[in-house]
CSV table of C-alpha atoms in Angstrom, one decimal:
chain,number,residue,atom,x,y,z
A,1,UNK,CA,0.0,0.0,0.0
A,2,UNK,CA,1.3,3.4,-0.9
A,3,UNK,CA,2.0,5.6,2.1
A,4,UNK,CA,0.4,9.1,1.9
A,5,UNK,CA,2.7,12.0,2.3
A,6,UNK,CA,2.6,13.9,5.6
A,7,UNK,CA,1.8,17.6,4.9
A,8,UNK,CA,2.1,18.8,8.5
A,9,UNK,CA,4.3,21.9,8.9
A,10,UNK,CA,6.4,22.4,12.0
A,11,UNK,CA,7.0,25.8,13.4
A,12,UNK,CA,10.7,26.1,14.2
A,13,UNK,CA,10.0,28.5,17.1
A,14,UNK,CA,7.6,26.3,18.8
A,15,UNK,CA,8.1,23.5,21.2
A,16,UNK,CA,5.8,21.1,23.2
A,17,UNK,CA,6.4,23.2,26.3
A,18,UNK,CA,5.5,26.5,24.6
A,19,UNK,CA,2.4,25.0,23.0
A,20,UNK,CA,1.1,23.9,26.3
A,21,UNK,CA,1.4,27.4,27.7
A,22,UNK,CA,-0.5,29.0,24.8
A,23,UNK,CA,-3.8,30.4,26.1
A,24,UNK,CA,-6.9,28.6,24.9
A,25,UNK,CA,-9.1,30.5,22.5
A,26,UNK,CA,-12.7,30.4,23.6
A,27,UNK,CA,-15.3,29.5,20.9
A,28,UNK,CA,-17.6,32.4,20.0
A,29,UNK,CA,-20.7,32.5,22.0
A,30,UNK,CA,-23.8,31.5,20.1
A,31,UNK,CA,-26.7,34.0,20.2
A,32,UNK,CA,-29.8,32.6,22.0
A,33,UNK,CA,-32.6,31.6,19.7
A,34,UNK,CA,-35.8,33.6,20.1
A,35,UNK,CA,-38.7,31.5,21.4
A,36,UNK,CA,-40.7,29.9,18.6
A,37,UNK,CA,-43.9,31.7,18.0
A,38,UNK,CA,-47.1,29.7,17.6
A,39,UNK,CA,-49.1,30.7,14.6
A,40,UNK,CA,-52.7,31.7,14.7
A,41,UNK,CA,-55.3,29.6,13.0
A,42,UNK,CA,-58.1,31.7,11.5
A,43,UNK,CA,-61.0,29.6,10.2
A,44,UNK,CA,-64.0,30.8,8.1
A,45,UNK,CA,-67.0,28.5,8.0
A,46,UNK,CA,-69.2,27.8,5.0
A,47,UNK,CA,-70.2,25.3,2.4
A,48,UNK,CA,-68.0,24.4,-0.6
A,49,UNK,CA,-69.4,24.7,-4.2
A,50,UNK,CA,-70.6,27.4,-6.5
A,51,UNK,CA,-74.2,27.0,-5.5
A,52,UNK,CA,-73.4,28.3,-2.0
A,53,UNK,CA,-71.3,31.3,-3.0
A,54,UNK,CA,-72.7,34.5,-1.7
A,55,UNK,CA,-75.2,32.9,0.7
A,56,UNK,CA,-75.7,33.9,4.3
A,57,UNK,CA,-74.3,30.6,5.7
A,58,UNK,CA,-71.1,31.3,3.8
A,59,UNK,CA,-70.3,34.7,5.2
A,60,UNK,CA,-67.5,33.2,7.3
A,61,UNK,CA,-65.8,32.2,4.0
A,62,UNK,CA,-66.2,35.7,2.7
A,63,UNK,CA,-64.8,37.3,5.8
A,64,UNK,CA,-61.8,35.1,5.6
A,65,UNK,CA,-61.3,35.9,1.9
A,66,UNK,CA,-61.4,39.6,2.8
A,67,UNK,CA,-58.7,39.1,5.5
A,68,UNK,CA,-56.6,37.1,3.0
A,69,UNK,CA,-56.8,39.9,0.4
A,70,UNK,CA,-56.1,42.7,2.9
A,71,UNK,CA,-53.0,40.9,4.3
A,72,UNK,CA,-51.7,39.5,1.0
A,73,UNK,CA,-52.1,35.8,2.0
A,74,UNK,CA,-53.0,33.5,-0.8
A,75,UNK,CA,-55.4,30.7,0.0
A,76,UNK,CA,-54.2,28.3,-2.7
A,77,UNK,CA,-53.5,24.9,-1.3
A,78,UNK,CA,-55.5,22.1,0.2
A,79,UNK,CA,-54.5,20.9,3.7
A,80,UNK,CA,-56.5,18.6,6.0
A,81,UNK,CA,-59.7,19.0,4.0
A,82,UNK,CA,-59.5,22.8,3.9
A,83,UNK,CA,-58.5,25.5,1.4
A,84,UNK,CA,-55.4,26.7,3.2
A,85,UNK,CA,-52.9,29.6,3.2
A,86,UNK,CA,-50.0,30.7,5.3
A,87,UNK,CA,-48.6,34.2,5.8
A,88,UNK,CA,-48.2,37.0,8.4
A,89,UNK,CA,-50.3,39.7,10.0
A,90,UNK,CA,-47.6,42.2,10.9
A,91,UNK,CA,-44.8,39.9,12.2
A,92,UNK,CA,-47.1,37.2,13.5
A,93,UNK,CA,-47.5,34.0,11.6
A,94,UNK,CA,-51.0,33.0,10.7
A,95,UNK,CA,-52.8,30.2,8.9
A,96,UNK,CA,-56.1,30.7,7.1
A,97,UNK,CA,-58.5,27.8,6.5
A,98,UNK,CA,-61.8,27.3,4.8
A,99,UNK,CA,-63.0,23.7,5.6
A,100,UNK,CA,-64.3,21.9,2.5
A,101,UNK,CA,-66.2,19.2,4.4
A,102,UNK,CA,-69.6,21.0,4.3
A,103,UNK,CA,-70.7,23.0,7.3
A,104,UNK,CA,-71.9,20.2,9.5
A,105,UNK,CA,-68.5,18.4,9.4
A,106,UNK,CA,-66.2,21.5,9.8
A,107,UNK,CA,-64.6,20.0,12.9
A,108,UNK,CA,-62.9,17.3,10.9
A,109,UNK,CA,-60.7,19.9,9.3
A,110,UNK,CA,-60.3,22.2,12.2
A,111,UNK,CA,-59.5,19.4,14.7
A,112,UNK,CA,-56.9,18.0,12.4
A,113,UNK,CA,-55.2,21.3,11.8
A,114,UNK,CA,-55.1,22.2,15.6
A,115,UNK,CA,-53.7,18.8,16.4
A,116,UNK,CA,-51.0,18.6,13.7
A,117,UNK,CA,-49.7,22.2,14.1
A,118,UNK,CA,-50.1,22.0,18.0
A,119,UNK,CA,-51.9,25.4,18.1
A,120,UNK,CA,-53.1,26.6,21.5
A,121,UNK,CA,-56.9,27.0,21.5
A,122,UNK,CA,-56.6,30.6,22.5
A,123,UNK,CA,-55.0,31.2,19.1
A,124,UNK,CA,-57.8,29.5,17.1
A,125,UNK,CA,-60.3,32.1,15.8
A,126,UNK,CA,-63.5,30.8,14.1
A,127,UNK,CA,-65.6,33.2,12.0
A,128,UNK,CA,-69.2,32.2,11.3
A,129,UNK,CA,-72.7,33.5,10.6
A,130,UNK,CA,-75.1,34.1,13.5
A,131,UNK,CA,-78.9,34.3,13.3
A,132,UNK,CA,-79.2,35.9,16.7
A,133,UNK,CA,-77.2,39.0,15.9
A,134,UNK,CA,-78.7,42.0,14.0
A,135,UNK,CA,-77.7,42.0,10.3
A,136,UNK,CA,-74.1,43.0,9.6
A,137,UNK,CA,-73.1,43.4,13.3
A,138,UNK,CA,-70.0,41.8,14.7
A,139,UNK,CA,-69.4,40.2,18.1
A,140,UNK,CA,-66.1,38.9,19.3
A,141,UNK,CA,-66.2,36.4,22.2
A,142,UNK,CA,-63.3,34.6,24.0
A,143,UNK,CA,-65.2,31.3,24.3
A,144,UNK,CA,-68.7,29.8,24.4
A,145,UNK,CA,-71.1,27.2,23.1
A,146,UNK,CA,-72.2,26.4,19.6
A,147,UNK,CA,-75.5,28.3,19.9
A,148,UNK,CA,-77.2,25.9,17.6
A,149,UNK,CA,-74.7,26.4,14.8
A,150,UNK,CA,-73.9,23.0,13.4
A,151,UNK,CA,-70.4,24.0,12.2
A,152,UNK,CA,-69.5,25.2,15.6
A,153,UNK,CA,-71.1,22.1,17.1
A,154,UNK,CA,-68.8,19.9,15.0
A,155,UNK,CA,-65.7,21.9,15.9
A,156,UNK,CA,-66.4,21.7,19.7
A,157,UNK,CA,-67.0,17.9,19.3
A,158,UNK,CA,-63.6,17.5,17.5
A,159,UNK,CA,-61.8,19.5,20.1
A,160,UNK,CA,-63.0,17.0,22.8
A,161,UNK,CA,-65.7,19.3,24.0
A,162,UNK,CA,-63.5,22.3,24.6
A,163,UNK,CA,-65.2,25.7,24.1
A,164,UNK,CA,-62.2,27.8,25.1
A,165,UNK,CA,-61.4,29.3,21.7
A,166,UNK,CA,-62.3,32.8,20.4
A,167,UNK,CA,-65.0,33.3,17.8
A,168,UNK,CA,-66.1,36.2,15.6
A,169,UNK,CA,-69.8,36.1,14.9
A,170,UNK,CA,-71.3,37.9,12.0
A,171,UNK,CA,-75.0,38.8,12.2
A,172,UNK,CA,-77.2,37.7,9.3
A,173,UNK,CA,-80.5,38.6,10.8
A,174,UNK,CA,-83.6,36.4,11.3
A,175,UNK,CA,-85.8,34.9,8.6
A,176,UNK,CA,-88.8,37.0,7.6
A,177,UNK,CA,-92.3,35.8,8.5
A,178,UNK,CA,-92.6,32.0,8.7
A,179,UNK,CA,-89.7,31.3,6.4
A,180,UNK,CA,-87.8,28.1,7.3
A,181,UNK,CA,-84.4,28.9,8.9
A,182,UNK,CA,-82.6,26.3,6.8
A,183,UNK,CA,-83.9,28.0,3.6
A,184,UNK,CA,-83.1,31.4,4.9
A,185,UNK,CA,-79.4,30.8,5.6
A,186,UNK,CA,-78.9,29.4,2.1
A,187,UNK,CA,-80.4,32.6,0.5
A,188,UNK,CA,-78.0,35.1,-1.1
A,189,UNK,CA,-77.7,38.7,0.1
A,190,UNK,CA,-79.5,41.4,-1.7
A,191,UNK,CA,-77.8,44.6,-3.1
A,192,UNK,CA,-78.4,46.7,0.0
A,193,UNK,CA,-77.2,44.0,2.3
A,194,UNK,CA,-74.1,43.6,0.2
A,195,UNK,CA,-73.3,47.3,0.7
A,196,UNK,CA,-73.7,47.0,4.4
A,197,UNK,CA,-71.5,43.9,4.5
A,198,UNK,CA,-68.6,45.8,2.9
A,199,UNK,CA,-68.4,47.9,6.1
A,200,UNK,CA,-68.7,44.8,8.2
A,201,UNK,CA,-65.8,43.1,6.4
A,202,UNK,CA,-63.6,46.2,6.9
A,203,UNK,CA,-64.3,46.2,10.6
A,204,UNK,CA,-63.6,42.4,10.7
A,205,UNK,CA,-60.3,42.9,9.0
A,206,UNK,CA,-59.2,45.5,11.6
A,207,UNK,CA,-60.6,43.4,14.5
A,208,UNK,CA,-58.6,40.4,13.5
A,209,UNK,CA,-55.5,42.5,13.0
A,210,UNK,CA,-55.9,44.0,16.5
A,211,UNK,CA,-56.6,40.5,18.0
A,212,UNK,CA,-53.4,39.0,16.5
A,213,UNK,CA,-51.1,41.9,17.2
A,214,UNK,CA,-52.5,43.4,20.5
A,215,UNK,CA,-54.6,40.8,22.1
A,216,UNK,CA,-58.2,39.8,22.7
A,217,UNK,CA,-59.2,42.6,25.1
A,218,UNK,CA,-58.3,45.4,22.7
A,219,UNK,CA,-59.9,43.7,19.8
A,220,UNK,CA,-63.2,43.0,21.7
A,221,UNK,CA,-63.3,46.7,22.8
A,222,UNK,CA,-62.9,47.8,19.2
A,223,UNK,CA,-65.5,45.3,17.8
A,224,UNK,CA,-68.1,45.8,20.5
A,225,UNK,CA,-67.8,49.6,20.8
A,226,UNK,CA,-70.6,52.0,20.0
A,227,UNK,CA,-68.2,53.8,17.6
A,228,UNK,CA,-67.6,50.7,15.5
A,229,UNK,CA,-71.3,50.0,15.3
A,230,UNK,CA,-72.1,53.6,14.3
A,231,UNK,CA,-69.7,53.3,11.4
A,232,UNK,CA,-71.7,50.4,10.1
A,233,UNK,CA,-74.6,52.7,9.7
């Protein structure tokens, strides 16, 4: 076997004794890593398919689309049975999701996303339509029950009964006369209602921004204040 040449170079001024006395050079200190920031999961509820576009029951989808457009977050992938997008609000990471399971099974998607990404429930915001609020009004709550909303019922069931996550309710009003509730929520908005909703969406965008960047209390004060309601007309 051919012996490889030895390329070590000896310093004529050094000796084993001198080398031992040389001070040890300490390795550079590594900078501490900032704590990892949990993302927010913001969910809009609705039904998939063109036939449901623009209906009252899909106003959660529309609010989420408005947030995505305002913050420059594309919702262009499918993840855990949801149309999905990742981005930032300010410097805070967020994930936007529109479950494609149909309303009554929304929890299948939300539960899987929460579990996989290990998101604290206090950072899971669900946006949905509410029959019990006056039309175009917003209400932000830190927790609560499903209030008869089947999408929320499904989510609570999939989160093992936990109700401790914030929700943004959007009022769609009550059905006129003796109209069946199920038919009412699947009706589209008229032109005047659409104009009112544009103000609602703008308030919702700002409310979510405050929630993510400054916390629940400040956002709730903004959403539920008389000033915000007056601006809705």
